[in-house]
mmCIF file of C-alpha atoms and ligand atoms in Angstrom:
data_model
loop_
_atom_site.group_PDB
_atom_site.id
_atom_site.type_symbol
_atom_site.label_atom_id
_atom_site.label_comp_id
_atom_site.label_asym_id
_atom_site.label_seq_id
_atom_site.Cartn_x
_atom_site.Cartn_y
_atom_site.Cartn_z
ATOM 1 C CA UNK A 1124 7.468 -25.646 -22.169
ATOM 2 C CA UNK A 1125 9.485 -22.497 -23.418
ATOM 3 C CA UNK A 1126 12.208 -20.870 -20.905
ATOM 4 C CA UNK A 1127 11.921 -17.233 -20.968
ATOM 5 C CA UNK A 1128 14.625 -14.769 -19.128
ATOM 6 C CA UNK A 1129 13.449 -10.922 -18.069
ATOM 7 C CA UNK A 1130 16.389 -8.733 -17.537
ATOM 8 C CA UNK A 1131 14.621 -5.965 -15.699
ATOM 9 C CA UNK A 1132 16.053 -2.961 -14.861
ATOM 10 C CA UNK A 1133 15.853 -1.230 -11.352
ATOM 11 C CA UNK A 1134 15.249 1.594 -13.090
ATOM 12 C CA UNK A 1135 11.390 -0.376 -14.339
ATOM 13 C CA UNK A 1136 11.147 -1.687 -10.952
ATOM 14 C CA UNK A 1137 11.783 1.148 -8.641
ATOM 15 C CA UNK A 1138 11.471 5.063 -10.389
ATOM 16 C CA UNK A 1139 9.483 6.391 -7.659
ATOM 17 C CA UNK A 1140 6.360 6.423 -9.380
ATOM 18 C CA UNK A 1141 3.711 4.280 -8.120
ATOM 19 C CA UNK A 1142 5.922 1.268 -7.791
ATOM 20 C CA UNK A 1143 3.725 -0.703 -5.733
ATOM 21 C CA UNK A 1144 0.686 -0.458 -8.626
ATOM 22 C CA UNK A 1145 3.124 -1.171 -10.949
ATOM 23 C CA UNK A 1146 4.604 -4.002 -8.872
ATOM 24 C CA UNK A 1147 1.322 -5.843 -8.390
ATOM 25 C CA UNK A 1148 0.532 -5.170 -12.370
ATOM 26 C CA UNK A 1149 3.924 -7.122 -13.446
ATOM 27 C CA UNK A 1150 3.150 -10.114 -10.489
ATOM 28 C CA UNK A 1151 -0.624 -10.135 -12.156
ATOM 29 C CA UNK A 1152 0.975 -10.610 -16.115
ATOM 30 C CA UNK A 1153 3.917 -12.622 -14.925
ATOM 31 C CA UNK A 1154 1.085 -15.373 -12.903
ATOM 32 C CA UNK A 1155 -1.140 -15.637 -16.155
ATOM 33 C CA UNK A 1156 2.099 -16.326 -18.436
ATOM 34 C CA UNK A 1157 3.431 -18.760 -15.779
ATOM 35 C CA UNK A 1158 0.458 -21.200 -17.560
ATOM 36 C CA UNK A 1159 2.376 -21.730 -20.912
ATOM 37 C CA UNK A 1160 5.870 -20.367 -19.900
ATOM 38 C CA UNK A 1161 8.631 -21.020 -16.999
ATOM 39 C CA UNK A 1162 9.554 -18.119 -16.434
ATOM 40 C CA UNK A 1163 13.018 -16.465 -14.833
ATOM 41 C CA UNK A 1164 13.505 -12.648 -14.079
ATOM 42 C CA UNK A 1165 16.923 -10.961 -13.325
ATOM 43 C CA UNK A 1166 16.190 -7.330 -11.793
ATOM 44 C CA UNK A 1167 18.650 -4.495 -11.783
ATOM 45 C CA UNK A 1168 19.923 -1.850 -9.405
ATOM 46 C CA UNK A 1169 18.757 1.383 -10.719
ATOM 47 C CA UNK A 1170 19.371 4.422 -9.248
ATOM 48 C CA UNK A 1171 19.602 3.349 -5.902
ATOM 49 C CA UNK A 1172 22.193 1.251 -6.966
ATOM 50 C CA UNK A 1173 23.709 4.478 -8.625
ATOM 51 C CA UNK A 1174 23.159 6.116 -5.324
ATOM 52 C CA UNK A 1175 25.412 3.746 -3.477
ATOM 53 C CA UNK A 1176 28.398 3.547 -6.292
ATOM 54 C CA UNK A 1177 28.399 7.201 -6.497
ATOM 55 C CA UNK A 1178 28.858 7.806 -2.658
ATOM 56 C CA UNK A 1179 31.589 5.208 -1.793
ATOM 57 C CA UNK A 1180 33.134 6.516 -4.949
ATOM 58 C CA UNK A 1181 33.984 9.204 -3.225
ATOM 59 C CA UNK A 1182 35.426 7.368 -0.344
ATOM 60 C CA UNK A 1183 38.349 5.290 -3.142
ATOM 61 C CA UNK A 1184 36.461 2.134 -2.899
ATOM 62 C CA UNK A 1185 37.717 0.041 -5.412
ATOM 63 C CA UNK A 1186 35.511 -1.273 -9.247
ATOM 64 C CA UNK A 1187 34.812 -4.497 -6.964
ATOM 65 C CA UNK A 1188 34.040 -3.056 -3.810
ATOM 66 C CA UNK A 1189 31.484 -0.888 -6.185
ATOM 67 C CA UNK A 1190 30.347 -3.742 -7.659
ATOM 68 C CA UNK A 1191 29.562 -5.311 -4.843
ATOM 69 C CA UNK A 1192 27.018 -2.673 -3.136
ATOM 70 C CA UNK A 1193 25.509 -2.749 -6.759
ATOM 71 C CA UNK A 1194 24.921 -6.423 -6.471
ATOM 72 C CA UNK A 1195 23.311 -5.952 -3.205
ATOM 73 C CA UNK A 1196 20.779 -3.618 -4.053
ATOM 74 C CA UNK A 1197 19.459 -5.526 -7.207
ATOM 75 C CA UNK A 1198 18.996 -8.671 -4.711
ATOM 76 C CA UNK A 1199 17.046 -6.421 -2.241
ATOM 77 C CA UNK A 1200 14.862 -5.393 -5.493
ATOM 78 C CA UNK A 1201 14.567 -8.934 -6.157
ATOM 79 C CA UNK A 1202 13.099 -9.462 -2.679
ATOM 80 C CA UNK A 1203 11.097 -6.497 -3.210
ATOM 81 C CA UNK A 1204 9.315 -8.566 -6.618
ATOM 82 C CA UNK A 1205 9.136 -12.043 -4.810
ATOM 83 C CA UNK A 1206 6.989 -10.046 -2.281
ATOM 84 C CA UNK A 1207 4.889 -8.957 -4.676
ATOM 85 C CA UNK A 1208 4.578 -11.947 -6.832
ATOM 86 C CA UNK A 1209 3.743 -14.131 -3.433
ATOM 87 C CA UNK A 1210 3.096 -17.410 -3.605
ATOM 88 C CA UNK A 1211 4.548 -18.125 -7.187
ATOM 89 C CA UNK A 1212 7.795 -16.865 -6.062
ATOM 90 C CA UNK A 1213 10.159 -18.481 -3.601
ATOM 91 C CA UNK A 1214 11.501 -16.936 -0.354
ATOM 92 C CA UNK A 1215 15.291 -17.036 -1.175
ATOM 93 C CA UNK A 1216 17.153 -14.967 -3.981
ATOM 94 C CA UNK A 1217 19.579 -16.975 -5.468
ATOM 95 C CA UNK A 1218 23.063 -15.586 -5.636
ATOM 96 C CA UNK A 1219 24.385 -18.016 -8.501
ATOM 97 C CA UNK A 1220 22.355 -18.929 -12.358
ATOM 98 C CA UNK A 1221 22.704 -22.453 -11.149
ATOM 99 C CA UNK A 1222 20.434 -21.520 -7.899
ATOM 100 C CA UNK A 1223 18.141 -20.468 -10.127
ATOM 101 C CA UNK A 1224 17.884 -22.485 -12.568
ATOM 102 C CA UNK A 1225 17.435 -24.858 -9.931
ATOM 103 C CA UNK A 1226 14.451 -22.985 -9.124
ATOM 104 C CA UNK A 1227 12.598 -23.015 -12.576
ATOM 105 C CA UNK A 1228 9.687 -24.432 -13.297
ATOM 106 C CA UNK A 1229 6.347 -24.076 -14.185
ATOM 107 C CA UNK A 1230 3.765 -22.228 -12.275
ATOM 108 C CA UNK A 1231 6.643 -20.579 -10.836
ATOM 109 C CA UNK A 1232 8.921 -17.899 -10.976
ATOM 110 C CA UNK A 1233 12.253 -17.609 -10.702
ATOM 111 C CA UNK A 1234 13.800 -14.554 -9.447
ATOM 112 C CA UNK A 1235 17.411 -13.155 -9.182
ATOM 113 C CA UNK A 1236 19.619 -10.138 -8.617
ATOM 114 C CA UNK A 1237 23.695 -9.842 -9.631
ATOM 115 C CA UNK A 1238 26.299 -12.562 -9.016
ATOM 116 C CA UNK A 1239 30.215 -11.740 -9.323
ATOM 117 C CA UNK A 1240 31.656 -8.353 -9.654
ATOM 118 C CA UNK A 1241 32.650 -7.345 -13.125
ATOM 119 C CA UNK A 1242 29.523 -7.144 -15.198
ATOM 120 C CA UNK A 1243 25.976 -6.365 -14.843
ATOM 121 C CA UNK A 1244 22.157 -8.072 -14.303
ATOM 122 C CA UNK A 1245 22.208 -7.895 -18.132
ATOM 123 C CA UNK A 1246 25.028 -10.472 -18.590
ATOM 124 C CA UNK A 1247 23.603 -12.448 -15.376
ATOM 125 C CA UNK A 1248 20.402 -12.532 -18.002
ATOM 126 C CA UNK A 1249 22.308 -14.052 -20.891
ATOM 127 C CA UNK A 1250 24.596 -16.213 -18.781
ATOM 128 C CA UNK A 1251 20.921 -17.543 -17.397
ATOM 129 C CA UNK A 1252 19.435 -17.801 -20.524
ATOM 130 C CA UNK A 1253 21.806 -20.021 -21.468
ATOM 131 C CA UNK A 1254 22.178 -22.198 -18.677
ATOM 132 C CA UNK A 1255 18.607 -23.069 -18.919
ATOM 133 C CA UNK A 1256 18.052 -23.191 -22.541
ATOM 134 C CA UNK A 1257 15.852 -20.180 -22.926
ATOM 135 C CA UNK A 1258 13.857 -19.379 -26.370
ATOM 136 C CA UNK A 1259 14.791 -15.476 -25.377
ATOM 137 C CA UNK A 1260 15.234 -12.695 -23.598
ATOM 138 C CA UNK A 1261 13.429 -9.878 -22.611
ATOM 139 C CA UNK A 1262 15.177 -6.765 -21.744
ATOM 140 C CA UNK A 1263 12.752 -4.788 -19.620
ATOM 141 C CA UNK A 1264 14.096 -1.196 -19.904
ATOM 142 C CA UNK A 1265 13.534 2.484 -19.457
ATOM 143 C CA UNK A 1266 13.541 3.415 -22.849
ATOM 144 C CA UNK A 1267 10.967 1.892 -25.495
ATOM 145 C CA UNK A 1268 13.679 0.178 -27.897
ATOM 146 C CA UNK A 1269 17.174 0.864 -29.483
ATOM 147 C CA UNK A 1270 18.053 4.561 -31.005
ATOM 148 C CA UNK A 1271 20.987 5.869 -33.211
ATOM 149 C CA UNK A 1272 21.155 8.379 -30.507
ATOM 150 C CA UNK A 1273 19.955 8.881 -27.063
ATOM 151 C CA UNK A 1274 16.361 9.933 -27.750
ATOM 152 C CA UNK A 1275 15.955 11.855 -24.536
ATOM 153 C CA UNK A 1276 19.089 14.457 -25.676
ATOM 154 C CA UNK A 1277 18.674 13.803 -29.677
ATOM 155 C CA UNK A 1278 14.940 14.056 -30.369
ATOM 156 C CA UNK A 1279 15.502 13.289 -34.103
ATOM 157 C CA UNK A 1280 17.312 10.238 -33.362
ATOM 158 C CA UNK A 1281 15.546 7.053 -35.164
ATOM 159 C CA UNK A 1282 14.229 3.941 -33.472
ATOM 160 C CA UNK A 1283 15.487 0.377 -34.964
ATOM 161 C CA UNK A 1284 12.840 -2.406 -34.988
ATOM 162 C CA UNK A 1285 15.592 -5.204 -35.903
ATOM 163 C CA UNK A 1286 18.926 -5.217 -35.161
ATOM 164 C CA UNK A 1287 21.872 -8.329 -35.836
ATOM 165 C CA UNK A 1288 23.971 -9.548 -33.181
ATOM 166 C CA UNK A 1289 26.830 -7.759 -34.326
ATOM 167 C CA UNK A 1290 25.112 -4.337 -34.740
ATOM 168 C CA UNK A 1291 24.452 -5.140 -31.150
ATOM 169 C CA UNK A 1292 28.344 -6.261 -30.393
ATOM 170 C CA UNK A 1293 29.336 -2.700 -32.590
ATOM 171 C CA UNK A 1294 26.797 -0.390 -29.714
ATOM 172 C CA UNK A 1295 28.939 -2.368 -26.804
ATOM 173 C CA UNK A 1296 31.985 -0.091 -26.997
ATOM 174 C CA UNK A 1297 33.276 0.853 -23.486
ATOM 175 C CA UNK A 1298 33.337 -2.021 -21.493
ATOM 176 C CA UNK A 1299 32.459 -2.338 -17.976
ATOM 177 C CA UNK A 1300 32.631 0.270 -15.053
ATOM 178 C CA UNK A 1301 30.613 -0.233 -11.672
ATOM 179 C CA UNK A 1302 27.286 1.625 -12.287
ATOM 180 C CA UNK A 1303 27.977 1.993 -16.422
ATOM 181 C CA UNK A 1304 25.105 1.914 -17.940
ATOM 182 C CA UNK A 1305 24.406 0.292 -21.980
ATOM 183 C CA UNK A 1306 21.535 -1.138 -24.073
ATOM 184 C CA UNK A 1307 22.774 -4.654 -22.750
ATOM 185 C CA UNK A 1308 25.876 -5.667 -20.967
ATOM 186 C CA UNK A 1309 29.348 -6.431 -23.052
ATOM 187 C CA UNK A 1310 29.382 -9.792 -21.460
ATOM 188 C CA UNK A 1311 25.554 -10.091 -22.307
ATOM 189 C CA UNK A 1312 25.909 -9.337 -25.601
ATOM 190 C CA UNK A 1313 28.895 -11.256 -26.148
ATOM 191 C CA UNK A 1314 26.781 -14.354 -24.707
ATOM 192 C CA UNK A 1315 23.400 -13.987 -27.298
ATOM 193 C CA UNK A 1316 25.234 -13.996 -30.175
ATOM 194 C CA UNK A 1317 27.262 -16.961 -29.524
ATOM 195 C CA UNK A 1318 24.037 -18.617 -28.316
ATOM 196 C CA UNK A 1319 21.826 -16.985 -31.183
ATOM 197 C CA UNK A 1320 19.255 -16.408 -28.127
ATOM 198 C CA UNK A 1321 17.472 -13.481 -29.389
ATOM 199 C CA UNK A 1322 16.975 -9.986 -27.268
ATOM 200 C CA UNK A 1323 13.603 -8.163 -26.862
ATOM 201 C CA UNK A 1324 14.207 -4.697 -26.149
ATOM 202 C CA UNK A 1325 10.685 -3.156 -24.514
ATOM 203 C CA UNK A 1326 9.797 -0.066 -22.297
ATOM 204 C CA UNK A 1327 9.430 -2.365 -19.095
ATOM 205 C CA UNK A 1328 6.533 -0.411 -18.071
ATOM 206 C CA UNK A 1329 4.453 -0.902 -21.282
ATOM 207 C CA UNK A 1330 2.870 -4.063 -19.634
ATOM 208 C CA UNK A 1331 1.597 -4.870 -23.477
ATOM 209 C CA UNK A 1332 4.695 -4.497 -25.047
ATOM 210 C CA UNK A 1333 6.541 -6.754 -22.638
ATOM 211 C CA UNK A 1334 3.644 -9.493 -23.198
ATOM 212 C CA UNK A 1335 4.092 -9.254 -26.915
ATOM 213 C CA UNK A 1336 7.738 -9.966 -26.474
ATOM 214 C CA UNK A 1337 7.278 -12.660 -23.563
ATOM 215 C CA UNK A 1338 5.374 -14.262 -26.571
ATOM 216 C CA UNK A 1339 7.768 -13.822 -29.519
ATOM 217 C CA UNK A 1340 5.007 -11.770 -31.254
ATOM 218 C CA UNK A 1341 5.739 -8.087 -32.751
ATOM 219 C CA UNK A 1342 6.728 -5.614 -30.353
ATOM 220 C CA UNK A 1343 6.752 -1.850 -30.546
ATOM 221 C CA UNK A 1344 11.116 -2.286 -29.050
ATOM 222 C CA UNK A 1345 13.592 -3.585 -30.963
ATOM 223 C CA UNK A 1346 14.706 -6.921 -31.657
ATOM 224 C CA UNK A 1347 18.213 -7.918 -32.213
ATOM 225 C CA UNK A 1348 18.730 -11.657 -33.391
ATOM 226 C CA UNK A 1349 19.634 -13.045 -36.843
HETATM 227 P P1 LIG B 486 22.557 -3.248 -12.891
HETATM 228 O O1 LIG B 486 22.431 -4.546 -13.549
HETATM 229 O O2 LIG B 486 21.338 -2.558 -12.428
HETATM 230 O O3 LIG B 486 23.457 -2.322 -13.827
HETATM 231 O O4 LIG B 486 23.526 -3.427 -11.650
HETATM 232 P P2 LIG B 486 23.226 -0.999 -14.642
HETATM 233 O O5 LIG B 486 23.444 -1.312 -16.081
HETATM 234 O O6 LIG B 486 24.119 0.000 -13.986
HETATM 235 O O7 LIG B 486 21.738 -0.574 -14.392
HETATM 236 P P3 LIG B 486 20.547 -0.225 -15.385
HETATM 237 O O8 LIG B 486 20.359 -1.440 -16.274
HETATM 238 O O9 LIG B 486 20.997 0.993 -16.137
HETATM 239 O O10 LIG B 486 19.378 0.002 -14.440
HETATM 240 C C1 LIG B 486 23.957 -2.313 -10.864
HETATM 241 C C2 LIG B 486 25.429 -2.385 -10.623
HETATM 242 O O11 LIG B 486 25.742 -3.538 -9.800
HETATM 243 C C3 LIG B 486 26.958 -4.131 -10.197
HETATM 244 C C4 LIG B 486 27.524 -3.230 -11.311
HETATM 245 O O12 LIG B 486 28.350 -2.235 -10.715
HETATM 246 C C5 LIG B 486 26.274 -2.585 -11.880
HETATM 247 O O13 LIG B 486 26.552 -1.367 -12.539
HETATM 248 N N1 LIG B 486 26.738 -5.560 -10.594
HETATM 249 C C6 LIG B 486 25.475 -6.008 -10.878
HETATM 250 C C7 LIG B 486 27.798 -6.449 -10.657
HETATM 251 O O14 LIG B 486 28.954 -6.083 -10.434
HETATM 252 N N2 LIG B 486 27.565 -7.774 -10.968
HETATM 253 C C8 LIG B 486 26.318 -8.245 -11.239
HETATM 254 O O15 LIG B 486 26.159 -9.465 -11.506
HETATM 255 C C9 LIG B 486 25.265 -7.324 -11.205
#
């Protein structure tokens, strides 16, 4: 049975904008696909992660210290979609990739936050994916695929419907800073392309679009791969 990995970002999960439909919309999907897929999801901070790094920012915490209130809040928000997802979801988030890879299989659904300081839910994805053996990821994410510019400031800036791994390496430039946000994680990235697990870009809440790319079909995001 194929392994699939959802990175999905706490910005999908919680916006403030009729979460809980939403919520019970992605448990719905996620229990039909669990028939001919085991299936994994890794679930991000958002801004209430933001929220938290920004304050103690102000207080000299240090990266780690950050880090570590980040990691909290994307295991609440994985609480928050084992809740919804009931009884195909288990009652512990696990706080390693070997917890929960222990936890795959099918008719289930297993369902993490952040591990160690020093990266993000992203690279957790990729570092998953690989542990298990997945076919791909899915990167469930607030904007519908990858642009030569940041759409929401450039509106002329072009979508790409394929992209190589190192195209995808090339975007990565920065490295990693408690609350930094990039199309996937340096680590992450670093970790597909070694692999050659390819990465599904979708808006995560364009329910079709992320079945499309649970299913390797053609998506309306990007994919990066060889
Ligand atoms: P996210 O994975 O949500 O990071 O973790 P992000 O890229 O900032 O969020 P999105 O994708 O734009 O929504 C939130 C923060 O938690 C810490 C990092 O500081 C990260 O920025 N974190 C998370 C870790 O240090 N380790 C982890 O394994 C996960």
């Amino acid at each position: 049975m194929e392994k699939i990995v959802i990175s999905l970002g706490g910005s999908i999960l919680i916006p403030d904008d009729r979460d809980g439909d939403f919520l019970n919309d992605l448990a719905t999907l996620l229990r039909t696909l669990t028939d001919n897929m085991e299936i994994y999801v890794v679930c991000g901070g958002g801004k209430v992660a933001r929220y938290y790094i920004n304050t103690a920012r102000e207080f000299s915490a240090t990266e780690e210290e950050l880090d570590e209130l980040g990691i909290g809040v994307t295991r609440l928000n994985a609480r928050l979609l084992q809740l919804a997802l009931k009884d195909i979801a288990y009652k512990e988030v696990p706080v390693t990739i070997e917890e929960a890879a222990a936890q795959g299989r099918p008719g289930r659904v297993a369902v993490m936050g952040g591990t160690t300081p020093g990266h993000t839910t992203d690279g957790v994805s990729a570092a998953l994916a690989e542990k298990v053996g997945a076919s791909r990821i899915v990167n469930a994410t607030s904007v519908d695929g990858v642009y030569s510019a940041d759409p929401r400031k450039f509106p002329d800036a072009r979508k790409f419907d394929q992209l190589t791994f190192d195209q995808l390496g090339k975007m990565m430039a920065g490295g990693h800073g408690a609350g930094n946000s990039h199309v996937f994680d340096p680590m992450g990235a670093e970790i597909i392309k070694r692999c050659r697990i390819p990465l599904f870009i979708v808006s995560g809440r364009d329910l079709r679009d992320m079945e499309d790319a649970m299913r390797g079909g053609r998506i309306r995001g990007t994919v990066i791969g060889d």
